[in-house]
Amino acid sequence: MHDETAERVALLRTASGAASQVFTTLLTRSPISRIDVAKLTGLSQAAVTKAVNPLVAAGLVDDRLQAARDGQPGRPASPIAVIPEALLAIGVKVNVDEIIAVATDLRTRVLASERAPLTARDPGTVVDAVAAICARLETSLGDAAGRLVRIGVSVSGDVDAAAGVVRESGIMAWTGVDLGDRLRERLDVPVLIENDVRALTIGEHWFGVGVGTASFAIVTIGRGIGSGLHVNGEVVEGAFGVAGEIGHLPLAAPDRICACGRRGCVEAVAGASAIARAVSEAHGRPVAIDEAARLAHEGDAAATAAFREAAAIIGTAIASLVNLAGPELVIIGGEGVSNFDLFDASLRAAFAEHAFGAAGRCRIVVRPHTFEDWARGAAAAAIRVLVR
Amino acid sequence: MHDETAERVALLRTASGAASQVFTTLLTRSPISRIDVAKLTGLSQAAVTKAVNPLVAAGLVDDRLQAARDGQPGRPASPIAVIPEALLAIGVKVNVDEIIAVATDLRTRVLASERAPLTARDPGTVVDAVAAICARLETSLGDAAGRLVRIGVSVSGDVDAAAGVVRESGIMAWTGVDLGDRLRERLDVPVLIENDVRALTIGEHWFGVGVGTASFAIVTIGRGIGSGLHVNGEVVEGAFGVAGEIGHLPLAAPDRICACGRRGCVEAVAGASAIARAVSEAHGRPVAIDEAARLAHEGDAAATAAFREAAAIIGTAIASLVNLAGPELVIIGGEGVSNFDLFDASLRAAFAEHAFGAAGRCRIVVRPHTFEDWARGAAAAAIRVLVR
């Protein structure tokens, strides 16, 4: 790490609450005038200036932007902006059969990206693969690698981000894996481990839909059914590191046993393997999820019914989330959205049936996230820890 | 309203974001040192002093407290404190057959309280009763009534607090009642209308369990099943004014029709009238909830089964809330807690069965709130709007 980089990190790590608020506002809203920073943070303009000056001196913020003259008379409000490339991060998304990694700037613009297949899902193999892919990204970055300050790694399941431990991941078949410590032995940059959907939610909050939306949820459909929730200005973390487990709401009949061992979980009906299993049983032969989707598109009755049942329980689960938390917007993502036409009508009908009163005004939109978007979320989660 | 009182209100209403943060911190944490206020708000000590000075001048904050000398050498940190009686509020809880009202100081200490039966639940009768009870409280306050600045009224149901409209209240059989406007015609003090459970949650957040707890939910059992959720530093309001509708999670079988018209709501199994109905059907005669509880205590099989079924679905609903929002603590309140022994074991067993991973560490405690506590919540909700 360059000296200059170390100084920038130290400045952010030791920032007061006010300075941290100012930097976060700049990070997510640049370019912006000091006056608007004061308005958004509730700080005085003097306090904003006091916070901005050391950021400018350290090369994290640019105060020499050309002021936009929008035809107003008088002195224009001079905007300031974060210098995104002042510090860099890597985000890694661990899937069951592949890892996807991106090197990004502070605003998670992708500078380089890599993918690598996973031949096995045991922690040792994953640690080797993450270390290797990070090394390749550092090589791609060249000199800029000296500004790399954080690595975020996101995994599906119950993740204790503070301890760096994956407590339970059904998809990886992991229990109590100290991924953070294992990676720290192999990497020379601090590492954050985070739940994958929460990381995606952090990315959307700071650099996506969240900038203009006070409260929203992301619901991911596919192999697993997950969600991330953003209310009252922050992503909901859960007091014990667990939140957003929409796939484990007990909305199904008790005879539907989930991979997690519990009865009646949403995922036991609506996860990709549950849909594939239902179609396989009806046809008396193994049918994978892709074939199940193709059959449903061709009008196959069993496949259509399986997707419809899955869609209805996902819509009911979204209504449950909305009745409890009342978000403005629900974004549906995850690999399942490539077949969203098979879910759409039944999902929305079930939502409308169970949403309570005005909560039903919540918009439901579909947004196909690439795996690089998920990796960007992991980078956003790592950057967020850096700046507060 | 006295001139001095009007000045205090104007000061709070025009406070900057920082000044408002400082006053809220003083309100909930007094007595407290300026240094600790700075730590909690993330503001500089200079900014805290700047915010405190006008509050002292207006008689809202006392800076002449005796510093506690705790054996430490050097100058003790001199504490400051809000002057709770500087401004007063009234909180009113509207029940289906009774209204309960309290006059309180800024920290919702009760100065006077009144109850009045409701002979009917139409809006006109309720407005008359609220106006009359407020007049009686003002009389009780004597000269202090000059410091009364806000009235909060809480009602069960979907309440649009911003508009002052009760959009839907099953228990009151109201739809689209402009309670705020009707009361404003009758009262000479600004009125806030709020959902009753949310008001109770606001009160707990500021002056109850919330002071030491980062995230919690209140779940109320009884005639209705409701909840209030506090995460990321604030009560969850819902983008459209609806949140915490745990009684309308669709966790029951679709043949259970709720009073709200939807299928499978928790309340359709676990509300007091649903329990009473189940016991009545089994006995072939009308059995009220109090008798149902007595029968269950005597070991009656049908009554025991009805409470057990209700308890299981409430426990499942709490697990759903905890899986999504991950609070540290769930407080069970509501009139049903007087018979909590009939719910306890089945509720906790269902919770343990469906809570996901570490989310299950959430503690569940029972706290019997009196109706005066609910009315204090309405006062807290009104005070909260005043100070931010």
PDB file of C-alpha atoms in Angstrom, chain A residues 16-19 21 41-44 50 157-158 160 167-168 215 227 229-246 248-251 260 262-265 316-317 319-329 352-363, chain B residues 16-19 21 41-44 50 157-158 160 167-168 215 227 229-246 248-251 260 262-265 316-317 319-329 352-363:
ATOM      1  CA  SER A  16     -15.714  11.942  13.370  1.00  0.00           C
ATOM      2  CA  GLY A  17     -19.387  11.055  12.952  1.00  0.00           C
ATOM      3  CA  ALA A  18     -19.972  14.333  11.114  1.00  0.00           C
ATOM      4  CA  ALA A  19     -16.982  13.872   8.775  1.00  0.00           C
ATOM      5  CA  GLN A  21     -21.630  11.551   7.223  1.00  0.00           C
ATOM      6  CA  THR A  41     -26.726  15.807   6.731  1.00  0.00           C
ATOM      7  CA  GLY A  42     -28.360  18.396   8.988  1.00  0.00           C
ATOM      8  CA  LEU A  43     -24.917  19.875   9.687  1.00  0.00           C
ATOM      9  CA  SER A  44     -24.010  23.553   9.522  1.00  0.00           C
ATOM     10  CA  LYS A  50     -14.412  21.637   8.327  1.00  0.00           C
ATOM     11  CA  GLY A 157     -26.498 -17.901   4.024  1.00  0.00           C
ATOM     12  CA  ASP A 158     -26.294 -16.798   7.646  1.00  0.00           C
ATOM     13  CA  ASP A 160     -21.670 -13.082  10.860  1.00  0.00           C
ATOM     14  CA  ARG A 167     -22.469 -19.638  10.308  1.00  0.00           C
ATOM     15  CA  GLU A 168     -24.751 -21.613   8.007  1.00  0.00           C
ATOM     16  CA  SER A 215     -37.108   2.377   1.748  1.00  0.00           C
ATOM     17  CA  SER A 227     -34.046 -10.636   0.563  1.00  0.00           C
ATOM     18  CA  LEU A 229     -34.247  -4.648   3.405  1.00  0.00           C
ATOM     19  CA  HIS A 230     -33.379  -0.982   3.557  1.00  0.00           C
ATOM     20  CA  VAL A 231     -35.369   1.229   5.944  1.00  0.00           C
ATOM     21  CA  ASN A 232     -34.679   4.270   8.127  1.00  0.00           C
ATOM     22  CA  GLY A 233     -31.552   5.184   6.198  1.00  0.00           C
ATOM     23  CA  GLU A 234     -29.707   1.888   6.498  1.00  0.00           C
ATOM     24  CA  VAL A 235     -29.682  -1.729   5.418  1.00  0.00           C
ATOM     25  CA  VAL A 236     -31.266  -3.918   8.107  1.00  0.00           C
ATOM     26  CA  GLU A 237     -28.426  -6.026   9.524  1.00  0.00           C
ATOM     27  CA  GLY A 238     -30.205  -8.026  12.200  1.00  0.00           C
ATOM     28  CA  ALA A 239     -29.091  -7.825  15.842  1.00  0.00           C
ATOM     29  CA  PHE A 240     -27.513 -11.273  15.491  1.00  0.00           C
ATOM     30  CA  GLY A 241     -26.420 -10.879  11.873  1.00  0.00           C
ATOM     31  CA  VAL A 242     -29.545 -12.487  10.399  1.00  0.00           C
ATOM     32  CA  ALA A 243     -32.238 -10.544   8.536  1.00  0.00           C
ATOM     33  CA  GLY A 244     -34.088 -10.743   5.245  1.00  0.00           C
ATOM     34  CA  GLU A 245     -34.587 -14.514   5.411  1.00  0.00           C
ATOM     35  CA  ILE A 246     -37.733 -14.362   3.296  1.00  0.00           C
ATOM     36  CA  HIS A 248     -37.466 -19.187   5.412  1.00  0.00           C
ATOM     37  CA  LEU A 249     -40.836 -17.647   6.218  1.00  0.00           C
ATOM     38  CA  PRO A 250     -43.057 -20.596   7.161  1.00  0.00           C
ATOM     39  CA  LEU A 251     -45.754 -19.923   4.558  1.00  0.00           C
ATOM     40  CA  CYS A 260     -32.404 -26.038   6.034  1.00  0.00           C
ATOM     41  CA  ARG A 262     -37.303 -26.599   8.822  1.00  0.00           C
ATOM     42  CA  ARG A 263     -40.896 -27.222   7.767  1.00  0.00           C
ATOM     43  CA  GLY A 264     -42.968 -25.067   5.461  1.00  0.00           C
ATOM     44  CA  CYS A 265     -40.252 -22.658   4.292  1.00  0.00           C
ATOM     45  CA  THR A 316     -47.380 -14.117  -0.463  1.00  0.00           C
ATOM     46  CA  ALA A 317     -43.923 -13.797   1.091  1.00  0.00           C
ATOM     47  CA  ALA A 319     -46.858  -9.327   0.932  1.00  0.00           C
ATOM     48  CA  SER A 320     -45.673 -10.495   4.361  1.00  0.00           C
ATOM     49  CA  LEU A 321     -42.495  -8.432   4.104  1.00  0.00           C
ATOM     50  CA  VAL A 322     -44.479  -5.426   2.891  1.00  0.00           C
ATOM     51  CA  ASN A 323     -47.124  -5.761   5.645  1.00  0.00           C
ATOM     52  CA  LEU A 324     -44.349  -5.744   8.258  1.00  0.00           C
ATOM     53  CA  ALA A 325     -41.864  -3.219   6.883  1.00  0.00           C
ATOM     54  CA  GLY A 326     -43.887  -1.127   4.410  1.00  0.00           C
ATOM     55  CA  PRO A 327     -41.169  -0.409   1.797  1.00  0.00           C
ATOM     56  CA  GLU A 328     -41.753   1.934  -1.117  1.00  0.00           C
ATOM     57  CA  LEU A 329     -40.338  -0.488  -3.672  1.00  0.00           C
ATOM     58  CA  ALA A 352     -52.399  -8.137  -4.142  1.00  0.00           C
ATOM     59  CA  GLU A 353     -54.481 -10.673  -2.222  1.00  0.00           C
ATOM     60  CA  HIS A 354     -52.421 -10.464   0.960  1.00  0.00           C
ATOM     61  CA  ALA A 355     -50.967  -6.934   1.020  1.00  0.00           C
ATOM     62  CA  PHE A 356     -52.668  -4.955   3.789  1.00  0.00           C
ATOM     63  CA  GLY A 357     -54.305  -1.637   2.953  1.00  0.00           C
ATOM     64  CA  ALA A 358     -52.006   1.098   1.662  1.00  0.00           C
ATOM     65  CA  ALA A 359     -48.961  -1.195   1.983  1.00  0.00           C
ATOM     66  CA  GLY A 360     -50.146  -2.705  -1.296  1.00  0.00           C
ATOM     67  CA  ARG A 361     -49.146   0.491  -3.106  1.00  0.00           C
ATOM     68  CA  CYS A 362     -45.542  -0.729  -2.920  1.00  0.00           C
ATOM     69  CA  ARG A 363     -44.222  -1.118  -6.476  1.00  0.00           C
TER      70      ARG A 363
ATOM     71  CA  SER B  16     -31.567  22.678  12.501  1.00  0.00           C
ATOM     72  CA  GLY B  17     -30.983  18.959  12.048  1.00  0.00           C
ATOM     73  CA  ALA B  18     -28.096  19.112  14.510  1.00  0.00           C
ATOM     74  CA  ALA B  19     -30.075  21.066  17.153  1.00  0.00           C
ATOM     75  CA  GLN B  21     -30.581  15.667  17.276  1.00  0.00           C
ATOM     76  CA  THR B  41     -24.784  12.464  17.939  1.00  0.00           C
ATOM     77  CA  GLY B  42     -21.414  12.449  16.164  1.00  0.00           C
ATOM     78  CA  LEU B  43     -21.339  16.266  16.410  1.00  0.00           C
ATOM     79  CA  SER B  44     -18.406  18.346  17.619  1.00  0.00           C
ATOM     80  CA  LYS B  50     -24.167  26.018  19.893  1.00  0.00           C
ATOM     81  CA  GLY B 157     -55.760   0.148  12.210  1.00  0.00           C
ATOM     82  CA  ASP B 158     -54.249   1.631   9.060  1.00  0.00           C
ATOM     83  CA  ASP B 160     -52.207   7.910   7.709  1.00  0.00           C
ATOM     84  CA  ARG B 167     -57.900   4.756   6.466  1.00  0.00           C
ATOM     85  CA  GLU B 168     -59.150   1.425   7.786  1.00  0.00           C
ATOM     86  CA  SER B 215     -33.610  -2.914  17.633  1.00  0.00           C
ATOM     87  CA  SER B 227     -46.773  -5.008  16.027  1.00  0.00           C
ATOM     88  CA  LEU B 229     -40.833  -2.378  14.776  1.00  0.00           C
ATOM     89  CA  HIS B 230     -37.828  -0.272  15.693  1.00  0.00           C
ATOM     90  CA  VAL B 231     -34.642  -0.684  13.635  1.00  0.00           C
ATOM     91  CA  ASN B 232     -31.799   1.550  12.438  1.00  0.00           C
ATOM     92  CA  GLY B 233     -32.564   4.209  15.037  1.00  0.00           C
ATOM     93  CA  GLU B 234     -36.229   4.802  14.230  1.00  0.00           C
ATOM     94  CA  VAL B 235     -39.681   3.271  14.361  1.00  0.00           C
ATOM     95  CA  VAL B 236     -40.572   1.758  10.979  1.00  0.00           C
ATOM     96  CA  GLU B 237     -43.367   3.921   9.573  1.00  0.00           C
ATOM     97  CA  GLY B 238     -44.001   2.298   6.213  1.00  0.00           C
ATOM     98  CA  ALA B 239     -43.653   4.276   2.988  1.00  0.00           C
ATOM     99  CA  PHE B 240     -47.450   4.406   2.716  1.00  0.00           C
ATOM    100  CA  GLY B 241     -48.146   4.617   6.451  1.00  0.00           C
ATOM    101  CA  VAL B 242     -48.600   0.868   6.924  1.00  0.00           C
ATOM    102  CA  ALA B 243     -46.078  -1.353   8.742  1.00  0.00           C
ATOM    103  CA  GLY B 244     -46.065  -3.907  11.521  1.00  0.00           C
ATOM    104  CA  GLU B 245     -49.240  -5.640  10.336  1.00  0.00           C
ATOM    105  CA  ILE B 246     -48.198  -8.961  11.852  1.00  0.00           C
ATOM    106  CA  HIS B 248     -52.318  -9.892   8.665  1.00  0.00           C
ATOM    107  CA  LEU B 249     -49.445 -12.187   7.722  1.00  0.00           C
ATOM    108  CA  PRO B 250     -51.053 -15.002   5.702  1.00  0.00           C
ATOM    109  CA  LEU B 251     -49.800 -17.850   7.894  1.00  0.00           C
ATOM    110  CA  CYS B 260     -60.392  -7.570   7.214  1.00  0.00           C
ATOM    111  CA  ARG B 262     -58.482 -11.499   3.587  1.00  0.00           C
ATOM    112  CA  ARG B 263     -57.797 -15.228   3.839  1.00  0.00           C
ATOM    113  CA  GLY B 264     -55.418 -16.911   6.228  1.00  0.00           C
ATOM    114  CA  CYS B 265     -54.516 -13.918   8.390  1.00  0.00           C
ATOM    115  CA  THR B 316     -44.768 -18.542  13.883  1.00  0.00           C
ATOM    116  CA  ALA B 317     -45.606 -14.915  13.060  1.00  0.00           C
ATOM    117  CA  ALA B 319     -40.414 -16.033  13.849  1.00  0.00           C
ATOM    118  CA  SER B 320     -41.383 -14.520  10.474  1.00  0.00           C
ATOM    119  CA  LEU B 321     -40.832 -11.000  11.771  1.00  0.00           C
ATOM    120  CA  VAL B 322     -37.524 -12.015  13.353  1.00  0.00           C
ATOM    121  CA  ASN B 323     -36.308 -13.818  10.199  1.00  0.00           C
ATOM    122  CA  LEU B 324     -36.971 -10.669   8.171  1.00  0.00           C
ATOM    123  CA  ALA B 325     -35.926  -7.882  10.546  1.00  0.00           C
ATOM    124  CA  GLY B 326     -33.634  -9.593  13.083  1.00  0.00           C
ATOM    125  CA  PRO B 327     -34.493  -7.534  16.207  1.00  0.00           C
ATOM    126  CA  GLU B 328     -32.629  -7.977  19.476  1.00  0.00           C
ATOM    127  CA  LEU B 329     -35.805  -8.203  21.528  1.00  0.00           C
ATOM    128  CA  ALA B 352     -37.986 -21.894  18.054  1.00  0.00           C
ATOM    129  CA  GLU B 353     -39.145 -24.173  15.236  1.00  0.00           C
ATOM    130  CA  HIS B 354     -39.231 -21.448  12.590  1.00  0.00           C
ATOM    131  CA  ALA B 355     -36.615 -18.880  13.663  1.00  0.00           C
ATOM    132  CA  PHE B 356     -33.683 -19.016  11.247  1.00  0.00           C
ATOM    133  CA  GLY B 357     -30.183 -19.523  12.618  1.00  0.00           C
ATOM    134  CA  ALA B 358     -28.855 -16.813  14.914  1.00  0.00           C
ATOM    135  CA  ALA B 359     -32.084 -14.800  14.539  1.00  0.00           C
ATOM    136  CA  GLY B 360     -33.514 -17.233  17.094  1.00  0.00           C
ATOM    137  CA  ARG B 361     -31.336 -15.649  19.791  1.00  0.00           C
ATOM    138  CA  CYS B 362     -33.835 -12.779  19.891  1.00  0.00           C
ATOM    139  CA  ARG B 363     -35.296 -12.629  23.405  1.00  0.00           C
TER     140      ARG B 363
END
